[in-house]
CSV table of N, CA and C in Angstrom, one decimal:
chain,number,residue,atom,x,y,z
A,1,MET,N,59.6,-3.2,0.0
A,1,MET,CA,58.4,-4.0,0.4
A,1,MET,C,57.5,-3.4,1.2
A,2,ASN,N,57.8,-2.5,2.1
A,2,ASN,CA,57.0,-1.5,2.8
A,2,ASN,C,55.7,-0.8,1.8
A,3,ASN,N,56.2,-0.4,0.5
A,3,ASN,CA,55.6,0.6,-0.2
A,3,ASN,C,54.4,-0.5,-1.0
A,4,LYS,N,54.7,-1.8,-1.2
A,4,LYS,CA,54.0,-2.8,-1.6
A,4,LYS,C,52.6,-2.9,-1.0
A,5,TYR,N,52.7,-3.0,0.3
A,5,TYR,CA,51.8,-3.6,1.2
A,5,TYR,C,51.0,-2.2,1.4
A,6,ILE,N,51.6,-1.3,1.7
A,6,ILE,CA,50.7,0.1,1.7
A,6,ILE,C,50.1,-0.1,0.1
A,7,LEU,N,50.5,0.0,-0.8
A,7,LEU,CA,49.8,0.1,-2.1
A,7,LEU,C,48.2,-1.0,-1.8
A,8,ILE,N,48.5,-2.1,-1.9
A,8,ILE,CA,47.5,-3.5,-1.4
A,8,ILE,C,46.4,-2.9,-0.3
A,9,LEU,N,47.2,-2.4,0.5
A,9,LEU,CA,46.2,-1.7,1.4
A,9,LEU,C,45.4,-0.6,1.2
A,10,ILE,N,45.8,0.4,0.4
A,10,ILE,CA,45.1,1.6,-0.4
A,10,ILE,C,44.1,0.8,-1.4
A,11,MET,N,44.8,-0.2,-2.2
A,11,MET,CA,43.7,-0.5,-3.0
A,11,MET,C,42.6,-1.4,-2.5
A,12,SER,N,42.8,-2.1,-1.7
A,12,SER,CA,41.8,-2.7,-0.7
A,12,SER,C,40.5,-2.1,-0.2
A,13,VAL,N,41.0,-0.6,0.5
A,13,VAL,CA,40.1,0.0,0.9
A,13,VAL,C,39.4,1.1,0.0
A,14,LEU,N,40.0,1.3,-1.5
A,14,LEU,CA,39.2,1.9,-2.4
A,14,LEU,C,38.5,0.9,-3.1
A,15,PHE,N,38.7,-0.7,-3.3
A,15,PHE,CA,37.9,-1.3,-3.8
A,15,PHE,C,36.6,-1.6,-2.9
A,16,SER,N,36.6,-2.1,-1.5
A,16,SER,CA,35.3,-1.7,-0.6
A,16,SER,C,34.8,-0.5,-0.4
A,17,ALA,N,35.3,0.2,-0.7
A,17,ALA,CA,34.0,1.8,-0.5
A,17,ALA,C,33.4,1.7,-1.7
A,18,MET,N,34.3,1.5,-2.9
A,18,MET,CA,33.5,1.8,-4.5
A,18,MET,C,32.0,0.5,-4.5
A,19,THR,N,32.6,-0.7,-3.9
A,19,THR,CA,31.4,-1.9,-4.0
A,19,THR,C,30.2,-1.1,-2.6
A,20,GLY,N,30.9,-0.8,-1.7
A,20,GLY,CA,30.2,-0.8,-0.7
A,20,GLY,C,29.0,0.3,-0.9
A,21,CYS,N,29.1,1.6,-2.1
A,21,CYS,CA,28.7,2.5,-2.5
A,21,CYS,C,27.5,1.9,-3.2
A,22,SER,N,27.6,0.6,-3.4
A,22,SER,CA,26.3,0.6,-4.9
A,22,SER,C,25.0,0.3,-4.3
A,23,ASN,N,24.0,0.5,-5.4
A,23,ASN,CA,22.6,1.0,-5.2
A,23,ASN,C,21.5,-0.1,-5.0
A,24,VAL,N,22.2,-1.2,-4.2
A,24,VAL,CA,21.2,-2.5,-4.3
A,24,VAL,C,20.3,-2.3,-3.9
A,25,THR,N,19.5,-1.6,-3.0
A,25,THR,CA,18.4,-0.9,-2.3
A,25,THR,C,17.2,-0.7,-3.6
A,26,GLY,N,17.9,0.2,-4.1
A,26,GLY,CA,17.1,0.9,-5.1
A,26,GLY,C,16.6,0.0,-6.7
A,27,LYS,N,17.4,-0.9,-6.7
A,27,LYS,CA,17.4,-1.8,-7.4
A,27,LYS,C,16.0,-3.1,-7.2
A,28,LYS,N,16.3,-3.0,-5.9
A,28,LYS,CA,15.5,-4.1,-5.4
A,28,LYS,C,13.9,-3.3,-5.4
A,29,VAL,N,13.4,-2.3,-5.3
A,29,VAL,CA,12.8,-1.3,-5.0
A,29,VAL,C,12.3,-1.4,-6.6
A,30,GLU,N,13.0,-0.9,-7.5
A,30,GLU,CA,12.7,-1.0,-8.7
A,30,GLU,C,12.0,-2.4,-9.4
A,31,ASP,N,12.7,-3.3,-9.1
A,31,ASP,CA,12.1,-4.9,-9.4
A,31,ASP,C,10.7,-5.0,-8.8
A,32,ALA,N,10.0,-4.6,-7.3
A,32,ALA,CA,9.1,-5.0,-6.7
A,32,ALA,C,8.1,-4.5,-7.7
A,33,ARG,N,8.4,-3.3,-8.1
A,33,ARG,CA,7.7,-2.2,-9.0
A,33,ARG,C,7.3,-2.7,-10.3
A,34,SER,N,8.4,-3.4,-11.0
A,34,SER,CA,8.1,-3.8,-12.1
A,34,SER,C,7.0,-5.1,-12.3
A,35,THR,N,6.8,-5.9,-11.2
A,35,THR,CA,5.9,-6.8,-10.9
A,35,THR,C,4.7,-6.4,-10.6
A,36,LEU,N,4.3,-4.9,-10.4
A,36,LEU,CA,3.3,-4.5,-9.9
A,36,LEU,C,2.3,-4.1,-11.5
A,37,PRO,N,1.0,-4.5,-11.8
A,37,PRO,CA,0.2,-4.0,-13.0
A,37,PRO,C,0.3,-2.7,-13.1
A,38,LEU,N,0.4,-2.2,-14.3
A,38,LEU,CA,0.1,-0.4,-14.5
A,38,LEU,C,-1.4,-0.2,-14.7
A,39,PHE,N,-1.9,0.5,-14.1
A,39,PHE,CA,-2.9,1.3,-14.1
A,39,PHE,C,-3.1,2.3,-15.4
A,40,LYS,N,-4.2,1.5,-16.2
A,40,LYS,CA,-4.0,2.3,-17.7
A,40,LYS,C,-5.3,3.4,-17.4
A,41,SER,N,-5.4,4.7,-17.7
A,41,SER,CA,-6.2,5.7,-17.6
A,41,SER,C,-6.7,6.4,-19.0
A,42,GLU,N,-7.9,6.0,-19.2
A,42,GLU,CA,-8.3,6.6,-20.2
A,42,GLU,C,-8.3,8.2,-20.7
A,43,SER,N,-7.6,8.7,-19.6
A,43,SER,CA,-7.3,10.4,-20.0
A,43,SER,C,-6.5,10.5,-19.1
A,44,ASP,N,-5.4,12.0,-19.4
A,44,ASP,CA,-4.5,12.3,-18.7
A,44,ASP,C,-4.6,12.9,-17.7
A,45,GLU,N,-5.7,12.4,-16.9
A,45,GLU,CA,-6.0,13.3,-15.5
A,45,GLU,C,-5.4,12.7,-14.8
A,46,MET,N,-4.7,13.6,-13.7
A,46,MET,CA,-4.0,13.4,-12.6
A,46,MET,C,-4.9,13.9,-11.3
A,47,PRO,N,-4.7,12.8,-10.5
A,47,PRO,CA,-4.6,11.8,-10.0
A,47,PRO,C,-6.0,11.0,-10.9
A,48,PRO,N,-5.6,10.1,-11.8
A,48,PRO,CA,-6.6,9.1,-12.1
A,48,PRO,C,-7.8,9.0,-11.0
A,49,LYS,N,-9.2,9.3,-11.7
A,49,LYS,CA,-10.3,8.2,-10.5
A,49,LYS,C,-10.3,7.0,-10.7
A,50,VAL,N,-10.2,6.5,-9.5
A,50,VAL,CA,-10.3,5.2,-9.2
A,50,VAL,C,-11.3,4.9,-7.8
A,51,ASP,N,-12.0,3.8,-8.5
A,51,ASP,CA,-13.1,3.4,-7.1
A,51,ASP,C,-12.9,2.1,-7.0
A,52,GLY,N,-13.6,2.0,-5.7
A,52,GLY,CA,-13.2,1.1,-5.2
A,52,GLY,C,-14.3,0.4,-4.1
A,53,HIS,N,-14.5,-0.7,-4.0
A,53,HIS,CA,-16.0,-1.5,-3.1
A,53,HIS,C,-15.5,-2.6,-2.5
A,54,ILE,N,-16.0,-3.1,-1.0
A,54,ILE,CA,-16.1,-4.1,-0.4
A,54,ILE,C,-17.3,-4.8,-0.3
A,55,GLU,N,-17.2,-5.9,-0.9
A,55,GLU,CA,-18.2,-6.9,-0.9
A,55,GLU,C,-18.4,-7.8,0.3
A,56,ILE,N,-19.7,-7.7,1.2
A,56,ILE,CA,-19.9,-8.4,2.3
A,56,ILE,C,-21.5,-8.9,1.9
A,57,ASN,N,-21.4,-10.5,2.0
A,57,ASN,CA,-22.5,-11.0,1.9
A,57,ASN,C,-23.7,-10.7,0.8
A,58,GLY,N,-22.5,-10.8,-0.3
A,58,GLY,CA,-23.2,-10.3,-1.6
A,58,GLY,C,-23.9,-8.7,-2.0
A,59,GLN,N,-23.5,-7.9,-0.9
A,59,GLN,CA,-23.4,-6.3,-1.2
A,59,GLN,C,-22.4,-5.9,-1.4
A,60,LEU,N,-22.5,-4.6,-1.8
A,60,LEU,CA,-21.2,-3.8,-1.9
A,60,LEU,C,-21.7,-2.2,-1.8
A,61,HIS,N,-20.4,-2.2,-0.8
A,61,HIS,CA,-20.0,-0.9,-0.2
A,61,HIS,C,-19.1,0.0,-0.3
A,62,GLU,N,-19.1,1.1,-0.8
A,62,GLU,CA,-18.2,2.0,-1.5
A,62,GLU,C,-17.0,2.3,-0.3
A,63,LEU,N,-15.7,2.3,-0.8
A,63,LEU,CA,-14.6,2.3,0.0
A,63,LEU,C,-14.4,3.8,0.3
A,64,ALA,N,-13.9,4.8,1.3
A,64,ALA,CA,-13.7,6.0,1.3
A,64,ALA,C,-12.3,6.1,0.7
A,65,LYS,N,-12.4,7.1,0.0
A,65,LYS,CA,-10.4,7.1,-0.4
A,65,LYS,C,-9.8,8.2,0.6
A,66,GLY,N,-8.4,7.7,0.2
A,66,GLY,CA,-7.5,8.7,1.5
A,66,GLY,C,-6.5,9.0,0.5
A,67,GLY,N,-5.4,9.0,1.0
A,67,GLY,CA,-4.4,9.7,0.3
A,67,GLY,C,-3.6,8.9,-0.8
A,68,TYR,N,-3.3,9.6,-1.7
A,68,TYR,CA,-2.7,8.7,-3.2
A,68,TYR,C,-1.3,9.2,-3.4
A,69,THR,N,-0.5,8.6,-4.3
A,69,THR,CA,0.5,9.1,-4.6
A,69,THR,C,0.4,8.4,-6.4
A,70,TRP,N,0.7,9.3,-7.6
A,70,TRP,CA,0.3,8.7,-8.8
A,70,TRP,C,1.9,9.5,-9.6
A,71,GLU,N,2.1,8.7,-10.7
A,71,GLU,CA,3.0,8.7,-11.2
A,71,GLU,C,2.8,8.8,-13.1
A,72,ASN,N,2.9,10.2,-13.7
A,72,ASN,CA,2.7,9.9,-15.3
A,72,ASN,C,3.9,10.7,-15.8
A,73,GLY,N,4.8,10.3,-16.4
A,73,GLY,CA,6.3,10.5,-16.9
A,73,GLY,C,6.7,10.8,-16.0
A,74,ASN,N,7.5,12.6,-16.2
A,74,ASN,CA,8.1,13.0,-14.8
A,74,ASN,C,7.3,13.7,-13.8
A,75,THR,N,6.2,13.3,-14.0
A,75,THR,CA,5.0,14.3,-13.1
A,75,THR,C,4.6,13.2,-12.0
A,76,VAL,N,5.0,13.7,-10.7
A,76,VAL,CA,4.3,12.6,-9.8
A,76,VAL,C,3.3,13.6,-9.0
A,77,VAL,N,2.3,13.4,-8.4
A,77,VAL,CA,1.3,14.1,-7.5
A,77,VAL,C,1.2,13.0,-6.2
A,78,THR,N,1.2,13.7,-5.3
A,78,THR,CA,0.8,13.1,-3.8
A,78,THR,C,0.5,13.8,-2.9
A,79,THR,N,-0.7,13.5,-2.4
A,79,THR,CA,-1.5,14.1,-0.9
A,79,THR,C,-1.0,14.0,0.2
A,80,ASP,N,-1.6,14.1,1.0
A,80,ASP,CA,-1.4,14.1,2.7
A,80,ASP,C,-3.0,14.2,3.3
A,81,ALA,N,-3.7,13.1,3.3
A,81,ALA,CA,-5.1,12.7,3.7
A,81,ALA,C,-4.7,13.0,5.0
A,82,ALA,N,-5.7,12.7,5.8
A,82,ALA,CA,-6.3,12.6,7.1
A,82,ALA,C,-6.1,10.7,7.2
A,83,SER,N,-5.5,10.6,8.4
A,83,SER,CA,-5.3,9.1,8.8
A,83,SER,C,-6.6,8.1,8.2
A,84,PRO,N,-6.9,6.9,8.5
A,84,PRO,CA,-8.0,6.3,8.2
A,84,PRO,C,-8.9,6.5,9.4
A,85,ALA,N,-8.3,6.4,10.5
A,85,ALA,CA,-8.7,6.6,11.8
A,85,ALA,C,-9.6,7.6,11.6
A,86,GLN,N,-9.0,9.3,11.3
A,86,GLN,CA,-9.7,10.0,11.3
A,86,GLN,C,-10.8,10.2,10.5
A,87,ILE,N,-10.3,9.3,9.0
A,87,ILE,CA,-11.6,9.5,7.7
A,87,ILE,C,-12.6,8.4,8.2
A,88,ALA,N,-12.6,7.6,9.4
A,88,ALA,CA,-13.5,6.7,9.9
A,88,ALA,C,-14.4,7.6,10.6
A,89,GLU,N,-14.0,8.4,11.2
A,89,GLU,CA,-15.1,9.3,12.0
A,89,GLU,C,-16.1,9.8,11.3
A,90,THR,N,-16.1,9.9,9.6
A,90,THR,CA,-17.3,10.6,8.9
A,90,THR,C,-17.9,9.1,8.2
A,91,LEU,N,-17.5,8.3,8.2
A,91,LEU,CA,-18.1,7.2,8.1
A,91,LEU,C,-19.3,6.4,8.8
A,92,SER,N,-19.9,5.9,8.2
A,92,SER,CA,-21.2,4.5,9.0
A,92,SER,C,-20.7,3.2,8.5
A,93,PRO,N,-20.4,2.6,9.7
A,93,PRO,CA,-19.9,1.3,10.0
A,93,PRO,C,-21.1,0.2,9.1
A,94,ILE,N,-20.4,-0.7,8.6
A,94,ILE,CA,-21.4,-1.5,7.6
A,94,ILE,C,-21.6,-2.8,8.6
A,95,ASN,N,-22.6,-2.8,9.1
A,95,ASN,CA,-22.9,-4.1,10.2
A,95,ASN,C,-22.5,-5.8,9.5
A,96,VAL,N,-21.4,-6.7,10.4
A,96,VAL,CA,-21.6,-7.7,9.5
A,96,VAL,C,-21.5,-8.6,10.9
A,97,GLU,N,-21.6,-9.7,10.6
A,97,GLU,CA,-21.9,-10.7,11.6
A,97,GLU,C,-20.2,-11.6,11.6
A,98,PRO,N,-20.1,-11.8,12.7
A,98,PRO,CA,-18.7,-12.6,13.3
A,98,PRO,C,-18.5,-13.6,12.0
A,99,GLU,N,-17.2,-13.2,11.9
A,99,GLU,CA,-16.2,-14.0,10.7
A,99,GLU,C,-16.9,-13.8,9.2
A,100,SER,N,-17.8,-12.9,9.1
A,100,SER,CA,-18.1,-12.6,7.6
A,100,SER,C,-16.9,-12.6,6.9
A,101,GLU,N,-17.3,-13.5,5.5
A,101,GLU,CA,-15.9,-13.0,4.4
A,101,GLU,C,-16.3,-11.7,3.6
A,102,MET,N,-15.0,-10.9,3.7
A,102,MET,CA,-15.1,-9.9,2.7
A,102,MET,C,-14.3,-9.7,1.9
A,103,SER,N,-14.3,-8.8,0.6
A,103,SER,CA,-13.8,-8.8,-0.3
A,103,SER,C,-13.5,-7.7,-1.3
A,104,ILE,N,-12.3,-6.9,-1.1
A,104,ILE,CA,-12.0,-5.8,-1.8
A,104,ILE,C,-12.1,-6.2,-3.0
A,105,GLU,N,-12.8,-4.8,-3.6
A,105,GLU,CA,-13.0,-4.9,-5.1
A,105,GLU,C,-12.1,-3.6,-5.7
A,106,ILE,N,-11.3,-3.4,-6.0
A,106,ILE,CA,-10.7,-2.3,-6.5
A,106,ILE,C,-10.4,-2.4,-8.3
A,107,GLU,N,-10.8,-1.5,-9.1
A,107,GLU,CA,-10.5,-1.7,-10.6
A,107,GLU,C,-9.0,-2.0,-10.8
A,108,GLN,N,-9.1,-2.5,-12.0
A,108,GLN,CA,-7.7,-3.0,-12.7
A,108,GLN,C,-6.7,-3.6,-11.8
A,109,SER,N,-7.3,-4.7,-11.0
A,109,SER,CA,-6.6,-5.3,-10.1
A,109,SER,C,-5.2,-5.3,-9.3
A,110,PRO,N,-5.1,-4.4,-8.5
A,110,PRO,CA,-3.9,-4.0,-7.8
A,110,PRO,C,-3.4,-4.8,-7.2
A,111,SER,N,-2.4,-4.6,-6.3
A,111,SER,CA,-1.7,-5.6,-5.4
A,111,SER,C,-2.4,-4.5,-4.2
A,112,ILE,N,-3.2,-5.5,-3.2
A,112,ILE,CA,-3.9,-4.8,-1.9
A,112,ILE,C,-3.0,-5.6,-0.8
A,113,THR,N,-2.8,-4.3,0.0
A,113,THR,CA,-2.4,-4.7,1.5
A,113,THR,C,-3.7,-4.1,2.6
A,114,ILE,N,-3.7,-5.1,3.5
A,114,ILE,CA,-5.3,-4.7,3.9
A,114,ILE,C,-4.5,-4.5,5.3
A,115,ARG,N,-4.8,-3.4,6.7
A,115,ARG,CA,-4.2,-3.0,7.6
A,115,ARG,C,-5.5,-2.8,8.8
A,116,LEU,N,-5.2,-3.2,9.6
A,116,LEU,CA,-6.7,-2.7,10.8
A,116,LEU,C,-6.1,-1.5,12.0
A,117,TRP,N,-7.0,-0.8,12.0
A,117,TRP,CA,-6.3,0.7,12.7
A,117,TRP,C,-6.7,0.2,14.0
A,118,GLU,N,-6.3,0.7,15.1
A,118,GLU,CA,-6.6,0.7,16.6
A,118,GLU,C,-5.8,1.8,17.2
A,119,GLU,N,-6.7,2.9,17.6
A,119,GLU,CA,-6.4,4.3,18.2
A,119,GLU,C,-5.3,4.6,17.1
A,120,ASP,N,-4.0,5.2,17.3
A,120,ASP,CA,-2.9,5.9,16.1
A,120,ASP,C,-2.1,5.2,15.7
A,121,HIS,N,-2.4,3.8,15.5
A,121,HIS,CA,-1.6,2.9,14.7
A,121,HIS,C,-2.2,1.7,13.8
A,122,SER,N,-1.7,0.9,13.2
A,122,SER,CA,-2.3,0.2,12.4
A,122,SER,C,-1.3,-1.4,12.2
A,123,SER,N,-1.9,-2.4,12.2
A,123,SER,CA,-1.2,-3.5,12.2
A,123,SER,C,-1.8,-4.4,10.8
A,124,PHE,N,-0.8,-5.0,10.4
A,124,PHE,CA,-1.1,-6.1,9.1
A,124,PHE,C,-1.8,-6.9,9.0
A,125,ILE,N,-2.5,-6.8,8.2
A,125,ILE,CA,-3.5,-8.1,8.0
A,125,ILE,C,-3.5,-9.1,7.2
A,126,SER,N,-3.6,-8.5,6.0
A,126,SER,CA,-3.1,-9.4,5.0
A,126,SER,C,-2.6,-8.8,3.4
A,127,GLU,N,-2.1,-9.6,2.7
A,127,GLU,CA,-1.6,-9.3,1.3
A,127,GLU,C,-3.1,-9.8,0.6
A,128,GLY,N,-3.3,-9.2,-0.6
A,128,GLY,CA,-4.6,-9.7,-1.2
A,128,GLY,C,-6.1,-8.9,-0.7
A,129,ASN,N,-7.2,-9.2,-1.5
A,129,ASN,CA,-8.3,-8.7,-1.4
A,129,ASN,C,-9.2,-9.3,-0.3
A,130,GLU,N,-9.2,-10.7,0.3
A,130,GLU,CA,-9.8,-11.0,1.3
A,130,GLU,C,-9.6,-10.9,2.7
A,131,VAL,N,-10.5,-10.7,3.1
A,131,VAL,CA,-10.4,-10.4,4.9
A,131,VAL,C,-11.6,-11.2,5.8
A,132,THR,N,-11.2,-11.5,6.5
A,132,THR,CA,-12.7,-12.3,7.5
A,132,THR,C,-12.3,-11.1,8.9
A,133,ALA,N,-14.0,-11.0,9.0
A,133,ALA,CA,-14.3,-10.1,10.0
A,133,ALA,C,-14.1,-10.7,11.3
A,134,PRO,N,-13.6,-10.2,12.4
A,134,PRO,CA,-13.2,-10.7,13.8
A,134,PRO,C,-14.4,-11.3,14.2
A,135,THR,N,-14.5,-11.6,15.5
A,135,THR,CA,-15.3,-12.8,15.9
A,135,THR,C,-15.9,-11.9,17.2
A,136,GLN,N,-14.9,-11.1,18.2
A,136,GLN,CA,-15.8,-10.0,19.1
A,136,GLN,C,-16.1,-9.1,18.5
A,137,PRO,N,-17.6,-8.9,19.1
A,137,PRO,CA,-17.8,-7.4,18.7
A,137,PRO,C,-17.3,-6.1,19.0
A,138,GLY,N,-17.8,-5.4,17.9
A,138,GLY,CA,-17.0,-4.1,18.0
A,138,GLY,C,-16.9,-3.4,16.7
A,139,GLU,N,-16.3,-2.4,16.5
A,139,GLU,CA,-16.3,-1.4,15.9
A,139,GLU,C,-14.6,-1.8,15.1
A,140,TYR,N,-14.6,-1.8,13.6
A,140,TYR,CA,-13.0,-2.4,13.6
A,140,TYR,C,-13.0,-1.3,12.2
A,141,ILE,N,-11.6,-0.7,11.9
A,141,ILE,CA,-11.4,0.5,10.8
A,141,ILE,C,-10.5,-0.2,10.4
A,142,TYR,N,-10.4,-0.6,9.0
A,142,TYR,CA,-9.8,-1.0,7.7
A,142,TYR,C,-9.3,-0.1,7.2
A,143,GLU,N,-8.0,-0.4,6.8
A,143,GLU,CA,-7.2,0.3,5.6
A,143,GLU,C,-6.9,-0.7,4.4
A,144,ALA,N,-7.3,-0.4,3.0
A,144,ALA,CA,-6.9,-1.2,1.9
A,144,ALA,C,-5.9,-0.1,1.1
A,145,ILE,N,-4.6,-0.5,1.0
A,145,ILE,CA,-3.5,-0.1,0.2
A,145,ILE,C,-3.5,-0.6,-1.0
A,146,ALA,N,-4.0,0.2,-2.0
A,146,ALA,CA,-3.7,-0.4,-3.4
A,146,ALA,C,-2.8,-0.1,-4.1
A,147,LYS,N,-1.7,-0.9,-5.0
A,147,LYS,CA,-0.6,-0.4,-5.4
A,147,LYS,C,-0.7,-0.7,-6.8
A,148,TRP,N,-0.3,0.1,-7.9
A,148,TRP,CA,0.1,-0.1,-9.1
A,148,TRP,C,1.5,0.0,-9.4
A,149,SER,N,1.9,-0.1,-10.6
A,149,SER,CA,3.5,0.1,-10.9
A,149,SER,C,3.4,1.6,-10.8
A,150,ASN,N,2.4,2.5,-11.4
A,150,ASN,CA,2.6,3.9,-11.4
A,150,ASN,C,1.8,4.5,-10.4
A,151,GLY,N,1.1,4.1,-9.6
A,151,GLY,CA,0.4,4.9,-8.3
A,151,GLY,C,0.1,3.9,-7.4
A,152,GLU,N,-0.4,4.7,-5.9
A,152,GLU,CA,-0.9,3.9,-5.1
A,152,GLU,C,-2.1,4.8,-4.5
A,153,VAL,N,-3.2,4.2,-3.9
A,153,VAL,CA,-4.4,5.2,-3.2
A,153,VAL,C,-4.4,4.2,-2.0
A,154,SER,N,-5.1,4.8,-1.0
A,154,SER,CA,-5.4,4.1,0.7
A,154,SER,C,-6.9,4.4,0.5
A,155,PHE,N,-7.7,3.4,0.8
A,155,PHE,CA,-8.7,3.1,0.9
A,155,PHE,C,-9.4,2.9,2.2
A,156,THR,N,-10.3,3.3,2.8
A,156,THR,CA,-10.8,3.3,4.2
A,156,THR,C,-12.1,2.2,4.4
A,157,PHE,N,-12.7,1.6,5.5
A,157,PHE,CA,-13.8,1.4,5.6
A,157,PHE,C,-14.2,0.8,7.2
A,158,VAL,N,-15.4,1.1,7.5
A,158,VAL,CA,-15.6,0.4,8.8
A,158,VAL,C,-16.7,-0.8,8.7
A,159,ILE,N,-16.0,-1.4,9.6
A,159,ILE,CA,-17.2,-2.4,10.1
A,159,ILE,C,-17.6,-2.5,11.5
A,160,GLU,N,-18.8,-3.2,11.7
A,160,GLU,CA,-19.3,-2.8,13.2
A,160,GLU,C,-19.7,-4.7,13.4
A,161,VAL,N,-19.3,-5.6,14.2
A,161,VAL,CA,-19.8,-6.6,14.4
A,161,VAL,C,-20.6,-7.0,15.3
């Protein structure tokens, strides 16, 4: 009778260990990627050339590129670029009125996340390509992270309210 309980205990521990080692997180990451659009490049250039602009009051302003990651088959190219705060030091701010509507335009309709940078950290602003300028006067540094299923690019822009 004692051996029966020991056998059940051992089998329970083994079953728990096997199910505890499943890769559920990897599956979730893969599922999230599959919902992103695929960036289609006309050339095999790695990384592909990606342009982005921000439209403010009917005027287009170029976004500054930062770091990126691209995948093409078994090839992955990743850079470690300067932070958006460092990139902003080289940019001229775009003058905007308080609460101006701004629209980010990046080719091939990626998923876009917008972050506001303050000193050495950032905070989430929105998902999507629309953002509203703050009401308070000052200089603001934004990062737009564009994601496709096969790549990601960071863009930076600076506004002055």
